[in-house]
PDB file of C-alpha atoms and ligand atoms in Angstrom:
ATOM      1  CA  UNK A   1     -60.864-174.486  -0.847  1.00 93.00           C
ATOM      2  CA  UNK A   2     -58.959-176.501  -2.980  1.00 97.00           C
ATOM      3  CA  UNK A   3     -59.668-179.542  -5.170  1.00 98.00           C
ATOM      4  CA  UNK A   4     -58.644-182.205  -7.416  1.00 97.00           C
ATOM      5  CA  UNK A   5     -60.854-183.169  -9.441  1.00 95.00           C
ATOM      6  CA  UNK A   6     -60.715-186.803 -11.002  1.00 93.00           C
ATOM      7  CA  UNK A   7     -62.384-188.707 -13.767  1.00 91.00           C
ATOM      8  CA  UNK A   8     -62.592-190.261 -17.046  1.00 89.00           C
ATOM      9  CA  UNK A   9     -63.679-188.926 -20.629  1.00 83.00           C
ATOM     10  CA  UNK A  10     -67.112-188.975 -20.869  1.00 83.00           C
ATOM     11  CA  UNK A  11     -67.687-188.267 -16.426  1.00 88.00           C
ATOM     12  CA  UNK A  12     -68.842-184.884 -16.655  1.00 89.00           C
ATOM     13  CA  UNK A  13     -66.037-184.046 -15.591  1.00 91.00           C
ATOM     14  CA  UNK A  14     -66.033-180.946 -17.379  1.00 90.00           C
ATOM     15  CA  UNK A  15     -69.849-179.859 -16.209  1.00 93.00           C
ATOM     16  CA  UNK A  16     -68.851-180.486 -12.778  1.00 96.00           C
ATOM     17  CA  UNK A  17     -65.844-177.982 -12.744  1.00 95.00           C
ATOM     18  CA  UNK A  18     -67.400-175.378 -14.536  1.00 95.00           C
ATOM     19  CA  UNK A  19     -70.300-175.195 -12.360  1.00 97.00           C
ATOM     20  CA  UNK A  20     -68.012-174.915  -9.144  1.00 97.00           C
ATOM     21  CA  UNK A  21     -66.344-172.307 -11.056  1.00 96.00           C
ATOM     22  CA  UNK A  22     -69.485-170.408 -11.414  1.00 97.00           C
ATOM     23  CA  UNK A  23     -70.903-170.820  -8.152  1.00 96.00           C
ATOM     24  CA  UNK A  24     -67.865-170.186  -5.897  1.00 95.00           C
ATOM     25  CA  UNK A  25     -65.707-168.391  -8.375  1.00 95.00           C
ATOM     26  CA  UNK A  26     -63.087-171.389  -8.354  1.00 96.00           C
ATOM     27  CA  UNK A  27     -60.472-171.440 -11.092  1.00 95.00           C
ATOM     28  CA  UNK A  28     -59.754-174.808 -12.907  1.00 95.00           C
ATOM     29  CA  UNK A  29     -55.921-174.998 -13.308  1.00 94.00           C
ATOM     30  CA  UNK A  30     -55.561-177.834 -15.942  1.00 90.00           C
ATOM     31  CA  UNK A  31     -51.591-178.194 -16.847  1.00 87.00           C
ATOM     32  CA  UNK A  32     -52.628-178.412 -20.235  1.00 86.00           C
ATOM     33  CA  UNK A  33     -54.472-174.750 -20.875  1.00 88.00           C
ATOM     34  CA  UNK A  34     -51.766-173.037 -18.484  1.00 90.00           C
ATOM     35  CA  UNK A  35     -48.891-174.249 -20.784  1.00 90.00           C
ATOM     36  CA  UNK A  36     -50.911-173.470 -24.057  1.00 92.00           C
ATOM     37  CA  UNK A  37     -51.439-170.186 -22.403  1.00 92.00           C
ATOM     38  CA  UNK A  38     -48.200-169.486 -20.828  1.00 92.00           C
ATOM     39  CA  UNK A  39     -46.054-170.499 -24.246  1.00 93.00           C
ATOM     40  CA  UNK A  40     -49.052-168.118 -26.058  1.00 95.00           C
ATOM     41  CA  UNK A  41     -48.701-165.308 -23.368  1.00 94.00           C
ATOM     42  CA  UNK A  42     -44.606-165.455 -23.740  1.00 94.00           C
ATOM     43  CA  UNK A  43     -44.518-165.856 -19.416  1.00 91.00           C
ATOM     44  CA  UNK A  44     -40.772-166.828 -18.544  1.00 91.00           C
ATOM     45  CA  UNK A  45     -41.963-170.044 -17.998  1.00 90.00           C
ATOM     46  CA  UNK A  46     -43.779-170.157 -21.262  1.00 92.00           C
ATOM     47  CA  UNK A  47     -40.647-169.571 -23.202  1.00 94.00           C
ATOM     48  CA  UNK A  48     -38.645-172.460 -21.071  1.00 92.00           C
ATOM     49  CA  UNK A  49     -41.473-174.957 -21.750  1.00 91.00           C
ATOM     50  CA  UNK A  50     -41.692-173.539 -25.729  1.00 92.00           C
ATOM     51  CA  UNK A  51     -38.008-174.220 -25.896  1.00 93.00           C
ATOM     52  CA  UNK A  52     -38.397-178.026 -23.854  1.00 91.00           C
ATOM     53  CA  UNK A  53     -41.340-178.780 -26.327  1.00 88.00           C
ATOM     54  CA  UNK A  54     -39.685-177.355 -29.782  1.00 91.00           C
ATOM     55  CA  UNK A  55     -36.716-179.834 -29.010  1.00 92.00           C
ATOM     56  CA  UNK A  56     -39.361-182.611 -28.809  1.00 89.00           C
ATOM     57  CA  UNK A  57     -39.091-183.330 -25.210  1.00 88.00           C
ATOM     58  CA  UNK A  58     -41.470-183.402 -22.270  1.00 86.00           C
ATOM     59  CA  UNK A  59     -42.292-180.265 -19.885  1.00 88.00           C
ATOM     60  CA  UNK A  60     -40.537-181.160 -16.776  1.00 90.00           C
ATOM     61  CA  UNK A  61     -42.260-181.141 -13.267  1.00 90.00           C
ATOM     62  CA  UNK A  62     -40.631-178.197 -12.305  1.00 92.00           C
ATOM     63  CA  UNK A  63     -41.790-175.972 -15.283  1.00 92.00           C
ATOM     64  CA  UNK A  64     -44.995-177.285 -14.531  1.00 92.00           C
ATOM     65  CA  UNK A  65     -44.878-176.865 -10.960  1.00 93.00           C
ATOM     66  CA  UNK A  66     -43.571-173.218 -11.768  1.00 92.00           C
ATOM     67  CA  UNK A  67     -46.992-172.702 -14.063  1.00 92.00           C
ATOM     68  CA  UNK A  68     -48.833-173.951 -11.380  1.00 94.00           C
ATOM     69  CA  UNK A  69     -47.439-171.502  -8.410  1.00 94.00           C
ATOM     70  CA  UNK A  70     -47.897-168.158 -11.321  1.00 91.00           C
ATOM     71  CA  UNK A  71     -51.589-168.948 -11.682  1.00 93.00           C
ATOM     72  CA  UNK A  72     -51.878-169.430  -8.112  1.00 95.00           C
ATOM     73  CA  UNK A  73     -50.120-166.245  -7.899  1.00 94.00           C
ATOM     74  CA  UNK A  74     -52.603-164.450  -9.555  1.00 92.00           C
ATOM     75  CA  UNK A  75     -56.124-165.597  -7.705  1.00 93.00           C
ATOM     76  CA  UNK A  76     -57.207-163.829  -4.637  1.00 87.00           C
ATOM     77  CA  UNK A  77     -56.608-165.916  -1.700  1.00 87.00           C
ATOM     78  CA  UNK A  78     -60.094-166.371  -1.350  1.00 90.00           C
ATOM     79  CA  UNK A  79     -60.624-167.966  -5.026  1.00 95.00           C
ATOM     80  CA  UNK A  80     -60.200-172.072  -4.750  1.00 96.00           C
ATOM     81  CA  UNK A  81     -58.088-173.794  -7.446  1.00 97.00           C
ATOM     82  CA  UNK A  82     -59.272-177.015  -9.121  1.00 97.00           C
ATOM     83  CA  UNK A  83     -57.052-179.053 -10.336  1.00 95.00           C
ATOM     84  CA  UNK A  84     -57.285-180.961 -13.205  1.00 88.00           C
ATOM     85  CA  UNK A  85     -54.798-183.969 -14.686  1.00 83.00           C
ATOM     86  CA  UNK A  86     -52.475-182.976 -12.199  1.00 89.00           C
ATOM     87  CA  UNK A  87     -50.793-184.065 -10.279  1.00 93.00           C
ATOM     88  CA  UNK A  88     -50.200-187.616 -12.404  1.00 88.00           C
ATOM     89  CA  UNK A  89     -47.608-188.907  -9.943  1.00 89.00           C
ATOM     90  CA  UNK A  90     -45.944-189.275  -6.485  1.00 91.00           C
ATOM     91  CA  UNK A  91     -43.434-186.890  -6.967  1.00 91.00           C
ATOM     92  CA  UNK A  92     -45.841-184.269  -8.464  1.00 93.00           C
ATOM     93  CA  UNK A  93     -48.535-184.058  -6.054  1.00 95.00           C
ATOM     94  CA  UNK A  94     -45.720-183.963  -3.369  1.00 95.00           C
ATOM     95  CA  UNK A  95     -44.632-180.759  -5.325  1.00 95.00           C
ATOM     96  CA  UNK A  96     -48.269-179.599  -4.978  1.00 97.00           C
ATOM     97  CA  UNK A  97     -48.004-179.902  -1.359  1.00 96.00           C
ATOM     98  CA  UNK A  98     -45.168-177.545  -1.369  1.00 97.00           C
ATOM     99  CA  UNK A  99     -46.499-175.294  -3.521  1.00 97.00           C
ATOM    100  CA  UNK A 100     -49.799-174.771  -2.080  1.00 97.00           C
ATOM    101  CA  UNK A 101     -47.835-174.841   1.649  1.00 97.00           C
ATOM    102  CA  UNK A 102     -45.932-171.770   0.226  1.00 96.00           C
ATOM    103  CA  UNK A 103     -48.632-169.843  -0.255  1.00 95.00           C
ATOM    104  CA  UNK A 104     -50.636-170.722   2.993  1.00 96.00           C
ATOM    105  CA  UNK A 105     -53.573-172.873   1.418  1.00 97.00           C
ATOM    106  CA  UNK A 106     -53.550-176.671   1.256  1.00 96.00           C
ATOM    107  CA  UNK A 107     -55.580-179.775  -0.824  1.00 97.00           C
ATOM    108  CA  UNK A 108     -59.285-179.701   0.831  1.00 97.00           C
ATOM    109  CA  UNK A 109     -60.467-182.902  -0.978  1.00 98.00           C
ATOM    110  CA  UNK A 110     -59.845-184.959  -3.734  1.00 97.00           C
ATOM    111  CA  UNK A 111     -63.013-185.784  -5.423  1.00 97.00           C
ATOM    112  CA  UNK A 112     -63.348-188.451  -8.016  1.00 95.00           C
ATOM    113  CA  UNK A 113     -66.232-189.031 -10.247  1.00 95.00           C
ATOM    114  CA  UNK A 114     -66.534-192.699 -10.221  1.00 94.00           C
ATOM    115  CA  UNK A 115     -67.981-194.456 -13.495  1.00 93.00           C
ATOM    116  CA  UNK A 116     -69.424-198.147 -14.175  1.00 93.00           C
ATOM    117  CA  UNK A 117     -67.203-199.099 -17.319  1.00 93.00           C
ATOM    118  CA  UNK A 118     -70.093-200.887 -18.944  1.00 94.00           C
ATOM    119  CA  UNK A 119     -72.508-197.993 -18.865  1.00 92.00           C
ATOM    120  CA  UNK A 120     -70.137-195.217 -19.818  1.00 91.00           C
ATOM    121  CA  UNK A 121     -69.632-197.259 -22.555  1.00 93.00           C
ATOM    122  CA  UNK A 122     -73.384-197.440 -23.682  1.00 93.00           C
ATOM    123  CA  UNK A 123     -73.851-193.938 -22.717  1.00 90.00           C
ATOM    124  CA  UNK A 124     -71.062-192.772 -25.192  1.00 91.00           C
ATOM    125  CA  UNK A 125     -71.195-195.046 -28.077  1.00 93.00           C
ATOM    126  CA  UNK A 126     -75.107-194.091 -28.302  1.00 95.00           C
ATOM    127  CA  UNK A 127     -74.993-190.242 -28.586  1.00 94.00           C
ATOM    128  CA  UNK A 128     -75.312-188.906 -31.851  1.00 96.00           C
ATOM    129  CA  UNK A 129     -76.270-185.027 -33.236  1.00 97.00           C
ATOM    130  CA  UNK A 130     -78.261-183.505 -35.706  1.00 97.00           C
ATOM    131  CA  UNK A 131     -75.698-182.851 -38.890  1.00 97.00           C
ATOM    132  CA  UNK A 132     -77.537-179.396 -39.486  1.00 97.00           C
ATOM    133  CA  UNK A 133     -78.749-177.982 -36.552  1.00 98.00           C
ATOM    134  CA  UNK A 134     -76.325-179.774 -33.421  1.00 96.00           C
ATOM    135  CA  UNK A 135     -79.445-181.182 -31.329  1.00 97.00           C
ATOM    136  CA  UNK A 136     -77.677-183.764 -29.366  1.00 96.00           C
ATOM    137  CA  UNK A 137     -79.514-187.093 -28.851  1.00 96.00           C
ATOM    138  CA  UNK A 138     -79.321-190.464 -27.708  1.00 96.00           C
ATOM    139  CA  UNK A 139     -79.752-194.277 -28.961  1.00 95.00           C
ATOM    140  CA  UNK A 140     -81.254-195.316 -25.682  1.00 93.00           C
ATOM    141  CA  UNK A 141     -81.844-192.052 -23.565  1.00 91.00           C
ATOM    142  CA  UNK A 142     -82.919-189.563 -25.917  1.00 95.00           C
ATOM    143  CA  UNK A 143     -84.418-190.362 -29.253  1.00 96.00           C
ATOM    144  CA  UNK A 144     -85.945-188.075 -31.900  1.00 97.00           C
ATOM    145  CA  UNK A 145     -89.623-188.549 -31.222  1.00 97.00           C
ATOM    146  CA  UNK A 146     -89.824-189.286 -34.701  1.00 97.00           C
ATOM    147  CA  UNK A 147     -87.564-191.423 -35.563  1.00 96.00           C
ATOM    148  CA  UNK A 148     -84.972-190.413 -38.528  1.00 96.00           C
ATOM    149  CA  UNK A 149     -86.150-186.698 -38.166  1.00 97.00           C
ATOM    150  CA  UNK A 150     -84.469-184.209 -36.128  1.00 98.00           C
ATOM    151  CA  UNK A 151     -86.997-182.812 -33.651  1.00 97.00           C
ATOM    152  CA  UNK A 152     -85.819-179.600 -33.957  1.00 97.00           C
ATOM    153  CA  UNK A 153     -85.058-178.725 -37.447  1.00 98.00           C
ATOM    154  CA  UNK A 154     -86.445-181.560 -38.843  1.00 97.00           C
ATOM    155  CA  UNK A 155     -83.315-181.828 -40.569  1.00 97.00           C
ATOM    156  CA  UNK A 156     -82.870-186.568 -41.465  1.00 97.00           C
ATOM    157  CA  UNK A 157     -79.176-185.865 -41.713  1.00 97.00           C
ATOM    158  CA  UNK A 158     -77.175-187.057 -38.199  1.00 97.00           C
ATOM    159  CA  UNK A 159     -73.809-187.778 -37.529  1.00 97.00           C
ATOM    160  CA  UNK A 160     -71.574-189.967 -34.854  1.00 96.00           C
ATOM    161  CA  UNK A 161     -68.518-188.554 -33.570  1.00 93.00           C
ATOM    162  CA  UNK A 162     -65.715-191.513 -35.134  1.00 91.00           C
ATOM    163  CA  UNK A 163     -63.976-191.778 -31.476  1.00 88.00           C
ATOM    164  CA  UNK A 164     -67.199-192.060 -29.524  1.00 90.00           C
ATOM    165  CA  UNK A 165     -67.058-196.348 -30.100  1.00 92.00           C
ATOM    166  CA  UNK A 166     -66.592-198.807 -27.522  1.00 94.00           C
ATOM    167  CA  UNK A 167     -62.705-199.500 -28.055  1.00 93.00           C
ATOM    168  CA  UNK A 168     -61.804-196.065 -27.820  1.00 92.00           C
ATOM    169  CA  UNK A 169     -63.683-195.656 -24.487  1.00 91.00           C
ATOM    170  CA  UNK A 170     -62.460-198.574 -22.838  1.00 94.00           C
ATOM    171  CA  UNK A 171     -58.742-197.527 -23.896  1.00 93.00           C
ATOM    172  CA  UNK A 172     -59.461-194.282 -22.575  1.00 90.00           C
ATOM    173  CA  UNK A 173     -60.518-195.887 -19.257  1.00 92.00           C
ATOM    174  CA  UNK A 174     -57.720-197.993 -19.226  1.00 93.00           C
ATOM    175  CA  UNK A 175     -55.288-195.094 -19.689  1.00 90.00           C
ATOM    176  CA  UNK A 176     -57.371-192.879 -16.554  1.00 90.00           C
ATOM    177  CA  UNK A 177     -57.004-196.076 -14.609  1.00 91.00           C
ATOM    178  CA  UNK A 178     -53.249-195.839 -15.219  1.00 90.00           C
ATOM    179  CA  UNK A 179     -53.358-192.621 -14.398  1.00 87.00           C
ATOM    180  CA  UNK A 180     -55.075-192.110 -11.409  1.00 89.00           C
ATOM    181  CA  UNK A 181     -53.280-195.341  -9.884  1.00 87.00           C
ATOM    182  CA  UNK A 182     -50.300-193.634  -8.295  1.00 90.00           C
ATOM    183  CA  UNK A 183     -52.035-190.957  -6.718  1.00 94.00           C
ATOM    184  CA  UNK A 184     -55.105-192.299  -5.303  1.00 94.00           C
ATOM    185  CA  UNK A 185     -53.372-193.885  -2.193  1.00 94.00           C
ATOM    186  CA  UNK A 186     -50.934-191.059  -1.641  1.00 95.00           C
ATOM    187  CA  UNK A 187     -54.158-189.203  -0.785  1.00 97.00           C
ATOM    188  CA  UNK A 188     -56.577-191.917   0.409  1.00 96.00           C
ATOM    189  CA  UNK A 189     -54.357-192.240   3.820  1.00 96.00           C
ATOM    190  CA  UNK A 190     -55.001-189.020   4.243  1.00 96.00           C
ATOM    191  CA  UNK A 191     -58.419-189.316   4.356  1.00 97.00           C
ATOM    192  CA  UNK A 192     -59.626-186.801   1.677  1.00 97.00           C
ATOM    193  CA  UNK A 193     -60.840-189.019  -1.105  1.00 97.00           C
ATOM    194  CA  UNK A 194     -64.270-189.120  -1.972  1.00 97.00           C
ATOM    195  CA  UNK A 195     -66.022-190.607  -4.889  1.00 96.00           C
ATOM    196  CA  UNK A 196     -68.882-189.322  -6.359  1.00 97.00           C
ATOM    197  CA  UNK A 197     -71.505-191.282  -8.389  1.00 95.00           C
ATOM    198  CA  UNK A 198     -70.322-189.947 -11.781  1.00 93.00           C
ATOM    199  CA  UNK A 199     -73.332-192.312 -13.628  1.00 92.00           C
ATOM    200  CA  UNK A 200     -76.203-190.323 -11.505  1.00 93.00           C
ATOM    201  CA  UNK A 201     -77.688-187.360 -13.041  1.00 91.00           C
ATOM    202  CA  UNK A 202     -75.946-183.928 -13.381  1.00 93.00           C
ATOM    203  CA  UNK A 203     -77.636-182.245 -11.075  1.00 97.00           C
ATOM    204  CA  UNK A 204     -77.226-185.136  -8.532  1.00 97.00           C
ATOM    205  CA  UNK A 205     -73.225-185.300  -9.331  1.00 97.00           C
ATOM    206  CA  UNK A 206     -73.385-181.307  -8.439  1.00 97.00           C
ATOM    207  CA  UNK A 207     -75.446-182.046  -5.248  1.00 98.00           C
ATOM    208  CA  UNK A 208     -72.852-184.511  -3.801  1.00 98.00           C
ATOM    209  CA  UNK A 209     -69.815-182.458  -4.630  1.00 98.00           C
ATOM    210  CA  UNK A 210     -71.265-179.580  -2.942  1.00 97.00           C
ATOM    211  CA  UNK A 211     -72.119-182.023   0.092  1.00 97.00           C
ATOM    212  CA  UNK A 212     -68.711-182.729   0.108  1.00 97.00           C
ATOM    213  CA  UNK A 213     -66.802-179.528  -0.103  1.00 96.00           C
ATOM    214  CA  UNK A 214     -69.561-178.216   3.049  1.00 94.00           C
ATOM    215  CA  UNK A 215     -68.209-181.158   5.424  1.00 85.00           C
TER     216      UNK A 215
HETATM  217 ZN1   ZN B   1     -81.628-180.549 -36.257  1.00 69.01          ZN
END
């Protein structure tokens, strides 16, 4: 089985993917680690993309289509890839047609985790932690039962991450939107889009992924 796995900061995106991991021993293949890693582990491909990135220019598609068929390389054939922030356009997730064709598996479903702008919003801007202990809460979901005292340490100190406010999600939407826009249709005609109610509780979001990868 094999996934993409779409959705904005602040989806759960994250949760979702690590739990499939767990459960069916998936690996998540975001571009992002593998490069870190690759450039870190000294791969041949690592040192190609070190030498792209040190002259200030962008990994191509084919380095990252090359990082992309190594990891793949390395699963068992019975270990599902999720795919994360790739592929970003046409061209790419034609590439990840070929590459998945070359090694006899192909794209099972594309599964996005669909928000309601508004209420992301709320739900981000209005978590906050405990500055000594890390107890997460929440203006509207979760409050210290008393308030201005953490419930767990009782510690009256809390702080507000400065990039959880309401322009910085919205821009981040805007830029997923952007994103996702090119690749959504190549793989709605195919029929293997399905959204998932990424506002519903975790354990709900997990329930209709798994209904999706049993159809
Ligand atoms: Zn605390």
């Amino acid at each position: 089985m094999n996934i993409i796995l779409l959705g904005p900061p602040g989806a759960g995106k994250g949760t979702q993917a690590q739990r499939l991991v767990e459960k069916h021993g998936m690996r998540q293949l975001s571009t992002g680690d593998m490069l870190r890693a690759a450039v870190k582990a000294g791969t041949p491909t690592g040192l190609e993309a070190k030498a792209v990135m040190e002259r200030g220019e962008l990994v191509s598609d084919a380095i990252v289509s090359a990082l992309i068929g190594d990891e793949l390389d390395s699963m068992g054939a019975e270990s599902g890839a999720i795919f994360d922030g790739y592929p970003r356009t046409e061209a790419q997730a034609e590439s990840l047609d070929s590459i998945l064709e070359a090694r006899g598996r192909k794209l099972d479903h594309v599964i996005e985790l669909d928000v309601n702008e508004d209420a992301l919003v709320e739900r981000i801007t209005g978590r906050f932690t405990c500055a000594s202990c890390g107890k997460g809460y929440h203006d509207t979901f979760e409050k210290p039962q008393v308030e201005g005292t953490c419930d767990k340490c009782g510690g009256h100190e809390f702080k507000r991450r400065p990039d959880d406010n309401a322009e910085t999600v919205r821009t981040r939407m805007a830029e997923y939107r952007a994103k996702t826009a090119p690749i959504l249709p190549v793989y709605e005609v195919r029929g293997i889009v399905s959204k998932v109610d990424g506002m519903a509780d975790m354990d709900e979001v997990t329930a209709a992924i798994e209904a999706i990868l049993a159809k």
